Amino acid sequence: MAAISFSSVHASPSPRVFRPQSSRNTPGLTLYSRFTPSFSFPSLSSTLRVDTVRSRRPFLIASAVKLLGETEQLPIAEAESIPAESGVYAVYDKSDELQFVGISRNIGASVSTHVKSVPELCGSVKVGIVEEPDKAVLTQAWKSWIEEHIKVTGKVPPGNKSGNNTWVKQTPRKKSDIRLTPGRHVELTVPLEELIDRLVKENKVVAFIKGSRSAPQCGFSQRVVGILESQGVDYETVDVLDDDYNHGLREKLKSYSNWPTFPQVFVKGELLGGCDILTSMYENGELADMFK
């Protein structure tokens, strides 16, 4: 959810590629595939109350957020330091005029996208991290900043006016996760280790994660996906928990990489590391330099 408009307030003979309806620019792989990211920023001090109704389903009641006017303004040149966290953000032009207020599950990726698509409108940014990224909390944070700006200036930010699509891009189709085999009950004609080796050497970036690209199953995997998305790099993902199509992968990969935990990220055929290493390189700028 990168942004929201103001009007929305009211047995196989040989390994082969199998990517059903995959995007045109998806690189070919001799593998099976399927459909299926430390800096200090102002947090949104969410005050939540959970009540129980007769159905015993909890519901969320609004939250209080830090004022837009009290949030530090960060030069857009430092935008790469923005973490891949959920929250609200406000983009200002080079004359310090507010252009757009958005919410995102990955603020770093959203701001990076804006800088690339409308650089002339991006001078600085304010960021508020939402610690509990429930949709209602995110929307309330966005609404609070919008209403504050309207109260002070008497107008809606240009990018949030109904019909203005400058800041909103269509969500691209998610790439498929890689399937290393046609199924656990099909005998492989190529050793699994060779399939792993071929995969990491034929693709620039490969992330072996727990869960799928669109639904990571652990915080570390979610962090890795968020960081890679924020860098705008083309990368492949493999779900190590998929015991049907990646049966035996976890143990085989540990042996192949000599690395005991997941996720594991490979760049140009070499193991880069796991979540901690990727996060460190992301925060000190090394990762951006590597992907240039």
Tab-separated table of C-alpha atoms in Angstrom:
chain	number	residue	atom	x	y	z
A	1	MET	CA	0.000	0.000	0.000
A	2	ALA	CA	2.338	2.708	-1.267
A	3	ALA	CA	-0.073	5.641	-1.165
A	4	ILE	CA	-3.643	6.737	-0.625
A	5	SER	CA	-5.543	9.626	-2.211
A	6	PHE	CA	-7.368	12.283	-0.242
A	7	SER	CA	-10.741	11.205	-1.651
A	8	SER	CA	-10.372	7.833	0.035
A	9	VAL	CA	-10.896	9.169	3.483
A	10	HIS	CA	-14.876	9.030	3.018
A	11	ALA	CA	9.515	-36.859	-13.445
A	12	SER	CA	10.992	-34.608	-15.788
A	13	PRO	CA	13.320	-35.305	-18.732
A	14	SER	CA	15.354	-32.221	-17.867
A	15	PRO	CA	14.929	-29.092	-15.723
A	16	ARG	CA	12.851	-26.450	-17.483
A	17	VAL	CA	11.130	-23.138	-16.791
A	18	PHE	CA	7.562	-23.237	-15.530
A	19	ARG	CA	6.249	-19.729	-14.812
A	20	PRO	CA	2.484	-19.589	-15.457
A	21	GLN	CA	1.573	-16.108	-16.720
A	22	SER	CA	4.940	-14.746	-15.662
A	23	SER	CA	5.895	-11.206	-16.593
A	24	ARG	CA	7.629	-10.568	-19.898
A	25	ASN	CA	10.803	-9.307	-18.272
A	26	THR	CA	11.233	-12.285	-15.963
A	27	PRO	CA	14.643	-13.879	-16.674
A	28	GLY	CA	14.594	-17.430	-17.979
A	29	LEU	CA	15.659	-20.111	-15.559
A	30	THR	CA	16.388	-23.773	-16.051
A	31	LEU	CA	14.276	-24.418	-12.969
A	32	TYR	CA	10.652	-24.792	-11.954
A	33	SER	CA	8.786	-21.777	-10.662
A	34	ARG	CA	5.387	-20.640	-9.376
A	35	PHE	CA	3.415	-17.604	-8.316
A	36	THR	CA	2.786	-17.311	-4.948
A	37	PRO	CA	12.316	-5.284	3.218
A	38	SER	CA	20.452	1.791	12.963
A	39	PHE	CA	18.630	4.993	12.125
A	40	SER	CA	16.345	6.883	14.446
A	41	PHE	CA	13.030	8.172	13.136
A	42	PRO	CA	10.048	9.626	14.999
A	43	SER	CA	7.627	6.866	15.870
A	44	LEU	CA	3.906	7.221	15.784
A	45	SER	CA	2.935	6.926	19.413
A	46	SER	CA	-0.035	4.643	18.860
A	47	THR	CA	-2.562	4.483	21.675
A	48	LEU	CA	-4.609	1.380	21.044
A	49	ARG	CA	-7.566	-0.071	22.905
A	50	VAL	CA	-8.854	-3.515	22.122
A	51	ASP	CA	-12.401	-4.312	23.181
A	52	THR	CA	-14.309	-7.527	22.834
A	53	VAL	CA	-17.713	-7.625	21.198
A	54	ARG	CA	-20.233	-10.424	21.425
A	55	SER	CA	-18.559	-12.266	18.566
A	56	ARG	CA	-15.341	-12.113	20.586
A	57	ARG	CA	-13.573	-10.564	17.613
A	58	PRO	CA	-11.211	-7.736	18.725
A	59	PHE	CA	-11.490	-4.370	17.022
A	60	LEU	CA	-9.162	-1.395	16.884
A	61	ILE	CA	-9.990	2.118	17.941
A	62	ALA	CA	-8.102	5.109	16.516
A	63	SER	CA	-4.577	6.101	17.467
A	64	ALA	CA	-2.840	9.366	18.314
A	65	VAL	CA	0.071	10.269	16.054
A	66	LYS	CA	2.975	12.664	16.319
A	67	LEU	CA	2.226	16.001	14.659
A	68	LEU	CA	3.480	16.589	11.138
A	69	GLY	CA	4.861	19.954	12.211
A	70	GLU	CA	6.898	18.330	14.990
A	71	THR	CA	8.489	15.689	12.775
A	72	GLU	CA	12.076	16.197	11.585
A	73	GLN	CA	12.574	16.941	7.898
A	74	LEU	CA	15.197	14.731	6.224
A	75	PRO	CA	17.016	15.877	3.055
A	76	ILE	CA	16.075	13.672	0.128
A	77	ALA	CA	19.781	13.043	-0.445
A	78	GLU	CA	19.657	10.926	2.707
A	79	ALA	CA	16.560	9.028	1.582
A	80	GLU	CA	18.536	5.797	1.193
A	81	SER	CA	18.867	5.720	4.972
A	82	ILE	CA	15.098	5.446	5.444
A	83	PRO	CA	14.319	1.974	6.811
A	84	ALA	CA	12.034	-0.555	5.173
A	85	GLU	CA	9.340	-0.119	7.822
A	86	SER	CA	5.620	0.651	7.770
A	87	GLY	CA	4.330	4.132	8.414
A	88	VAL	CA	3.362	7.562	7.088
A	89	TYR	CA	5.608	9.914	5.112
A	90	ALA	CA	5.414	13.422	3.665
A	91	VAL	CA	7.414	14.533	0.627
A	92	TYR	CA	8.421	18.200	0.185
A	93	ASP	CA	9.813	19.857	-2.932
A	94	LYS	CA	13.041	21.876	-3.028
A	95	SER	CA	11.118	24.986	-1.947
A	96	ASP	CA	9.901	23.149	1.173
A	97	GLU	CA	6.335	22.997	-0.141
A	98	LEU	CA	4.498	19.820	0.879
A	99	GLN	CA	3.649	17.851	-2.263
A	100	PHE	CA	2.357	14.512	-1.053
A	101	VAL	CA	1.477	12.523	2.068
A	102	GLY	CA	1.446	8.751	1.751
A	103	ILE	CA	1.413	5.561	3.776
A	104	SER	CA	3.395	2.457	3.000
A	105	ARG	CA	4.316	-0.995	4.260
A	106	ASN	CA	7.854	-0.126	3.140
A	107	ILE	CA	8.561	3.598	3.409
A	108	GLY	CA	12.107	3.300	2.075
A	109	ALA	CA	10.926	1.604	-1.119
A	110	SER	CA	8.089	4.105	-1.633
A	111	VAL	CA	10.304	7.174	-1.188
A	112	SER	CA	12.942	5.656	-3.461
A	113	THR	CA	10.287	5.137	-6.134
A	114	HIS	CA	9.147	8.756	-5.874
A	115	VAL	CA	12.713	10.029	-6.154
A	116	LYS	CA	13.148	8.062	-9.365
A	117	SER	CA	9.775	8.966	-10.904
A	118	VAL	CA	9.415	12.642	-9.896
A	119	PRO	CA	12.883	13.858	-8.780
A	120	GLU	CA	11.956	17.493	-9.431
A	121	LEU	CA	9.270	17.283	-6.712
A	122	CYS	CA	11.439	15.568	-4.103
A	123	GLY	CA	13.535	17.842	-1.898
A	124	SER	CA	13.032	16.402	1.571
A	125	VAL	CA	10.854	13.953	3.476
A	126	LYS	CA	9.310	13.494	6.907
A	127	VAL	CA	8.820	9.975	8.235
A	128	GLY	CA	6.748	8.495	11.036
A	129	ILE	CA	7.251	4.799	11.791
A	130	VAL	CA	4.155	2.865	12.838
A	131	GLU	CA	5.085	0.153	15.286
A	132	GLU	CA	1.739	-1.611	14.892
A	133	PRO	CA	1.156	-1.477	11.094
A	134	ASP	CA	-2.537	-2.301	11.191
A	135	LYS	CA	-4.385	-0.815	8.211
A	136	ALA	CA	-6.605	1.265	10.477
A	137	VAL	CA	-3.616	2.717	12.334
A	138	LEU	CA	-1.802	3.549	9.097
A	139	THR	CA	-4.884	5.231	7.659
A	140	GLN	CA	-5.448	7.231	10.837
A	141	ALA	CA	-1.817	8.410	10.786
A	142	TRP	CA	-2.176	9.545	7.186
A	143	LYS	CA	-5.495	11.272	7.895
A	144	SER	CA	-4.012	13.085	10.887
A	145	TRP	CA	-1.146	14.557	8.838
A	146	ILE	CA	-3.463	15.503	5.966
A	147	GLU	CA	-5.925	17.254	8.277
A	148	GLU	CA	-3.124	19.091	10.091
A	149	HIS	CA	-1.758	20.396	6.788
A	150	ILE	CA	-5.221	21.526	5.649
A	151	LYS	CA	-5.816	23.301	8.973
A	152	VAL	CA	-2.530	25.212	8.665
A	153	THR	CA	-2.564	26.004	4.927
A	154	GLY	CA	-6.212	25.663	3.955
A	155	LYS	CA	-5.434	23.305	1.087
A	156	VAL	CA	-4.838	19.662	0.269
A	157	PRO	CA	-1.294	18.657	-0.789
A	158	PRO	CA	-1.220	18.653	-4.632
A	159	GLY	CA	-0.372	14.970	-4.851
A	160	ASN	CA	-3.320	14.027	-2.645
A	161	LYS	CA	-5.967	15.820	-4.685
A	162	SER	CA	-8.540	13.582	-6.304
A	163	GLY	CA	-7.483	12.615	-9.824
A	164	ASN	CA	-3.793	13.379	-9.313
A	165	ASN	CA	-1.895	10.177	-10.151
A	166	THR	CA	1.596	11.687	-10.162
A	167	TRP	CA	2.591	9.934	-6.953
A	168	VAL	CA	0.604	6.744	-7.278
A	169	LYS	CA	1.886	3.928	-9.424
A	170	GLN	CA	0.120	0.754	-10.359
A	171	THR	CA	1.245	-2.203	-8.293
A	172	PRO	CA	3.474	-4.372	-10.474
A	173	ARG	CA	2.725	-8.059	-10.734
A	174	LYS	CA	4.723	-10.005	-8.209
A	175	LYS	CA	7.380	-12.268	-9.607
A	176	SER	CA	6.979	-15.957	-8.951
A	177	ASP	CA	9.008	-17.843	-6.374
A	178	ILE	CA	11.382	-20.469	-7.726
A	179	ARG	CA	10.505	-24.156	-7.572
A	180	LEU	CA	13.627	-26.259	-7.719
A	181	THR	CA	11.811	-29.503	-8.530
A	182	PRO	CA	8.564	-30.632	-10.209
A	183	GLY	CA	7.447	-32.287	-6.943
A	184	ARG	CA	8.812	-34.356	-4.077
A	185	HIS	CA	7.526	-37.621	-5.546
A	186	VAL	CA	9.294	-37.103	-8.876
A	187	GLU	CA	12.798	-38.492	-9.126
A	188	LEU	CA	15.346	-35.836	-10.065
A	189	THR	CA	17.650	-36.405	-13.001
A	190	VAL	CA	19.956	-33.639	-11.728
A	191	PRO	CA	21.260	-33.525	-8.127
A	192	LEU	CA	19.619	-30.885	-5.948
A	193	GLU	CA	22.986	-29.319	-5.162
A	194	GLU	CA	23.609	-28.805	-8.876
A	195	LEU	CA	20.227	-27.091	-9.220
A	196	ILE	CA	21.147	-24.747	-6.360
A	197	ASP	CA	24.513	-24.015	-7.916
A	198	ARG	CA	22.946	-23.305	-11.299
A	199	LEU	CA	20.313	-21.026	-9.800
A	200	VAL	CA	22.686	-18.782	-7.835
A	201	LYS	CA	25.166	-18.528	-10.710
A	202	GLU	CA	22.609	-17.747	-13.429
A	203	ASN	CA	20.958	-14.901	-11.479
A	204	LYS	CA	22.412	-11.715	-10.039
A	205	VAL	CA	20.585	-11.926	-6.702
A	206	VAL	CA	18.886	-14.945	-5.126
A	207	ALA	CA	17.267	-14.937	-1.683
A	208	PHE	CA	16.463	-18.240	0.027
A	209	ILE	CA	13.738	-17.255	2.510
A	210	LYS	CA	11.115	-18.747	4.787
A	211	GLY	CA	7.833	-18.273	2.984
A	212	SER	CA	7.084	-16.613	-0.327
A	213	ARG	CA	8.127	-13.238	-1.693
A	214	SER	CA	4.596	-11.911	-1.180
A	215	ALA	CA	4.125	-13.530	2.246
A	216	PRO	CA	7.388	-14.104	4.176
A	217	GLN	CA	6.928	-16.445	7.130
A	218	CYS	CA	9.455	-14.910	9.532
A	219	GLY	CA	10.573	-11.403	10.479
A	220	PHE	CA	14.098	-11.889	9.130
A	221	SER	CA	12.805	-13.009	5.735
A	222	GLN	CA	10.361	-10.093	5.645
A	223	ARG	CA	13.228	-7.723	6.411
A	224	VAL	CA	15.369	-9.154	3.610
A	225	VAL	CA	12.538	-8.881	1.070
A	226	GLY	CA	11.872	-5.309	2.179
A	227	ILE	CA	15.505	-4.286	1.777
A	228	LEU	CA	15.810	-5.863	-1.674
A	229	GLU	CA	12.580	-4.173	-2.768
A	230	SER	CA	13.840	-0.816	-1.509
A	231	GLN	CA	16.976	-1.166	-3.643
A	232	GLY	CA	14.965	-1.728	-6.813
A	233	VAL	CA	17.123	-4.710	-7.681
A	234	ASP	CA	15.882	-7.640	-9.762
A	235	TYR	CA	16.064	-10.712	-7.557
A	236	GLU	CA	14.769	-14.272	-7.261
A	237	THR	CA	13.274	-15.904	-4.170
A	238	VAL	CA	13.086	-19.538	-3.096
A	239	ASP	CA	10.836	-20.738	-0.280
A	240	VAL	CA	12.863	-23.136	1.866
A	241	LEU	CA	9.679	-24.147	3.721
A	242	ASP	CA	8.044	-25.482	0.548
A	243	ASP	CA	8.495	-29.169	1.209
A	244	ASP	CA	6.521	-30.185	-1.875
A	245	TYR	CA	8.622	-28.492	-4.544
A	246	ASN	CA	11.830	-27.727	-2.619
A	247	HIS	CA	12.005	-30.956	-0.643
A	248	GLY	CA	15.343	-31.395	1.157
A	249	LEU	CA	16.493	-27.877	0.248
A	250	ARG	CA	17.111	-26.624	3.783
A	251	GLU	CA	19.677	-29.251	4.690
A	252	LYS	CA	21.262	-29.316	1.238
A	253	LEU	CA	21.602	-25.518	1.172
A	254	LYS	CA	23.240	-25.449	4.605
A	255	SER	CA	25.863	-27.829	3.259
A	256	TYR	CA	26.243	-25.948	-0.037
A	257	SER	CA	26.709	-22.515	1.553
A	258	ASN	CA	28.265	-23.616	4.847
A	259	TRP	CA	25.748	-21.280	6.507
A	260	PRO	CA	23.388	-22.718	9.162
A	261	THR	CA	20.460	-20.281	9.166
A	262	PHE	CA	17.925	-18.623	6.874
A	263	PRO	CA	17.411	-16.390	5.025
A	264	GLN	CA	20.477	-16.657	2.794
A	265	VAL	CA	21.214	-14.104	0.081
A	266	PHE	CA	23.509	-14.832	-2.860
A	267	VAL	CA	24.889	-12.126	-5.150
A	268	LYS	CA	26.587	-13.073	-8.414
A	269	GLY	CA	26.956	-16.674	-7.332
A	270	GLU	CA	28.529	-15.919	-3.938
A	271	LEU	CA	26.911	-16.034	-0.507
A	272	LEU	CA	26.489	-12.492	0.818
A	273	GLY	CA	25.003	-13.552	4.149
A	274	GLY	CA	21.805	-13.443	6.133
A	275	CYS	CA	19.519	-10.746	7.494
A	276	ASP	CA	22.049	-9.161	9.880
A	277	ILE	CA	24.721	-8.735	7.227
A	278	LEU	CA	22.256	-7.451	4.641
A	279	THR	CA	20.800	-4.967	7.140
A	280	SER	CA	24.245	-3.678	8.110
A	281	MET	CA	25.262	-3.208	4.469
A	282	TYR	CA	21.933	-1.492	3.745
A	283	GLU	CA	22.326	0.966	6.616
A	284	ASN	CA	25.922	1.951	5.816
A	285	GLY	CA	25.302	2.304	2.090
A	286	GLU	CA	27.400	-0.653	0.941
A	287	LEU	CA	24.409	-2.479	-0.508
A	288	ALA	CA	23.379	0.440	-2.719
A	289	ASP	CA	26.949	0.673	-4.044
A	290	MET	CA	26.987	-3.054	-4.767
A	291	PHE	CA	23.768	-2.906	-6.777
A	292	LYS	CA	24.700	0.158	-8.848
